[in-house]
């Protein structure tokens, strides 16, 4: 699966976003180690706090299906499905990624299918708190 294909899937996942409060729609496409793709969108809530980001939706779908090993995730977002810039995943989503992925996990942020950048998790969450801190 190419990065471009994964970005394309993230764009279609964005169409499913439930974002009536912010209007900021986000789509994610998560590629597992064995090349399965799990999609996610943001799911907002009238109480605001329960809102779930697209990246975490994709991770939680995958984890709940038994997946535990991941290669990369593509993310796209913009107001009402109008993507005008690359946005960077929020800190909570980076922390969730760190629970299940090594530092070399790739995060692809895209503006279009042909305009995207790749970062490693290590770059986006240096000095993170992890399971290593809480193990006996
Ligand atoms: N959002 C995501 O889905 N992913 C992020 O990494 C940042 C923010 C969503 C949450 C909320 O529904 C909307 O974007 C505006 O914050």
XYZ file of C-alpha atoms and ligand atoms in Angstrom:
152
model
C 0.000 0.000 0.000
C 1.533 3.308 -1.077
C 1.396 6.469 1.029
C -0.686 8.070 -1.701
C -3.268 5.272 -1.505
C -3.422 5.563 2.286
C -3.960 9.341 2.004
C -6.762 8.720 -0.489
C -8.491 6.404 2.006
C -8.097 9.052 4.749
C -9.855 11.548 2.474
C -12.844 9.256 2.050
C -12.906 8.504 5.803
C -13.171 12.259 6.403
C -16.509 12.254 4.572
C -17.944 10.224 7.458
C -16.876 12.745 10.140
C -19.505 13.735 12.682
C -18.466 17.313 13.457
C -21.600 19.456 13.890
C -19.996 21.685 16.563
C -16.578 22.610 15.210
C -17.215 21.896 11.546
C -13.638 20.590 11.456
C -13.806 17.227 9.719
C -10.959 14.729 10.061
C -10.241 11.393 8.412
C -7.594 8.819 9.258
C -6.381 5.622 7.599
C -4.298 3.288 9.764
C -2.199 0.564 8.125
C -1.472 -2.529 10.197
C 1.707 -4.607 9.986
C -0.141 -7.156 7.857
C -1.479 -4.506 5.469
C -5.047 -4.160 6.706
C -6.448 -0.622 6.745
C -8.694 0.688 9.525
C -10.361 4.031 8.923
C -11.492 6.608 11.454
C -13.269 9.940 11.614
C -13.813 12.428 14.418
C -17.010 11.914 16.411
C -18.094 15.025 18.302
C -20.550 15.309 21.171
C -22.881 18.018 22.500
C -21.015 17.784 25.821
C -17.753 18.444 23.876
C -15.544 16.400 26.243
C -16.568 12.983 24.891
C -15.399 13.950 21.386
C -13.134 11.350 19.820
C -10.513 12.267 17.236
C -10.253 10.463 13.917
C -6.874 8.933 14.736
C -8.120 7.412 17.970
C -11.255 6.125 16.260
C -9.037 4.276 13.789
C -6.770 2.908 16.530
C -9.637 1.805 18.767
C -11.395 0.082 15.870
C -8.182 -1.793 15.067
C -7.322 -2.676 18.652
C -10.857 -3.904 19.303
C -10.497 -6.240 16.315
C -7.358 -7.742 17.820
C -4.741 -5.800 15.848
C -1.573 -4.952 17.747
C 1.098 -4.046 15.174
C 1.021 -0.958 12.970
C 3.081 0.606 10.176
C 1.673 4.062 9.537
C -1.337 6.365 9.656
C -2.486 9.022 7.184
C -4.522 11.975 8.460
C -6.373 14.779 6.697
C -8.649 17.481 8.019
C -10.286 20.797 7.286
C -13.435 22.834 7.752
C -16.407 21.001 6.248
C -14.230 18.607 4.255
C -12.291 21.457 2.673
C -8.638 20.544 3.227
C -6.442 23.620 2.795
C -3.483 22.703 5.002
C -1.714 19.800 6.651
C -2.713 19.531 10.296
C -0.717 17.766 12.996
C -2.367 15.151 15.263
C -3.276 16.336 18.753
C -1.264 15.373 21.818
C -3.815 12.862 23.096
C -3.727 10.984 19.788
C 0.084 10.997 19.821
C -0.029 9.459 23.296
C -2.448 6.739 22.112
C -0.145 6.011 19.164
C 2.767 5.695 21.611
C 0.873 3.001 23.522
C 0.818 0.721 20.490
C 3.638 1.875 18.204
C 7.406 2.243 18.246
C 9.175 5.519 17.576
C 9.570 4.670 13.897
C 5.790 4.489 13.321
C 4.985 6.882 10.464
C 2.446 9.701 10.536
C 1.521 11.070 7.130
C -0.097 14.502 7.141
C -1.657 15.509 3.845
C -3.117 18.459 2.014
C -3.939 16.406 -1.078
C -3.182 12.981 -2.525
C -0.037 14.460 -4.038
C 1.014 16.843 -1.289
C 1.911 15.179 1.994
C 4.708 14.941 4.571
C 5.798 12.059 6.755
C 6.948 12.278 10.360
C 7.928 9.544 12.779
C 6.187 9.187 16.117
C 9.567 9.810 17.748
C 9.638 13.230 16.053
C 6.110 14.133 17.135
C 6.317 12.778 20.681
C 9.883 12.992 21.974
C 10.475 12.185 25.638
C 6.990 10.639 25.953
C 5.543 8.781 28.910
C 5.099 5.089 28.108
C 4.482 1.598 29.421
C 8.196 1.419 30.199
C 7.619 3.965 32.973
C 4.979 1.908 34.743
C 6.399 -1.591 34.358
C 7.719 -3.388 37.434
N -9.492 16.410 15.755
C -9.121 15.182 15.283
O -9.968 14.394 14.833
N -7.805 14.845 15.321
C -6.816 15.645 15.826
O -5.677 15.204 15.921
C -7.121 17.014 16.224
C -8.553 17.372 16.303
C -10.907 16.775 15.746
C -11.537 16.856 17.118
C -12.684 17.813 16.875
O -13.814 17.075 16.452
C -12.217 18.699 15.742
O -11.093 18.044 15.166
C -11.818 20.086 16.175
O -10.930 20.051 17.217
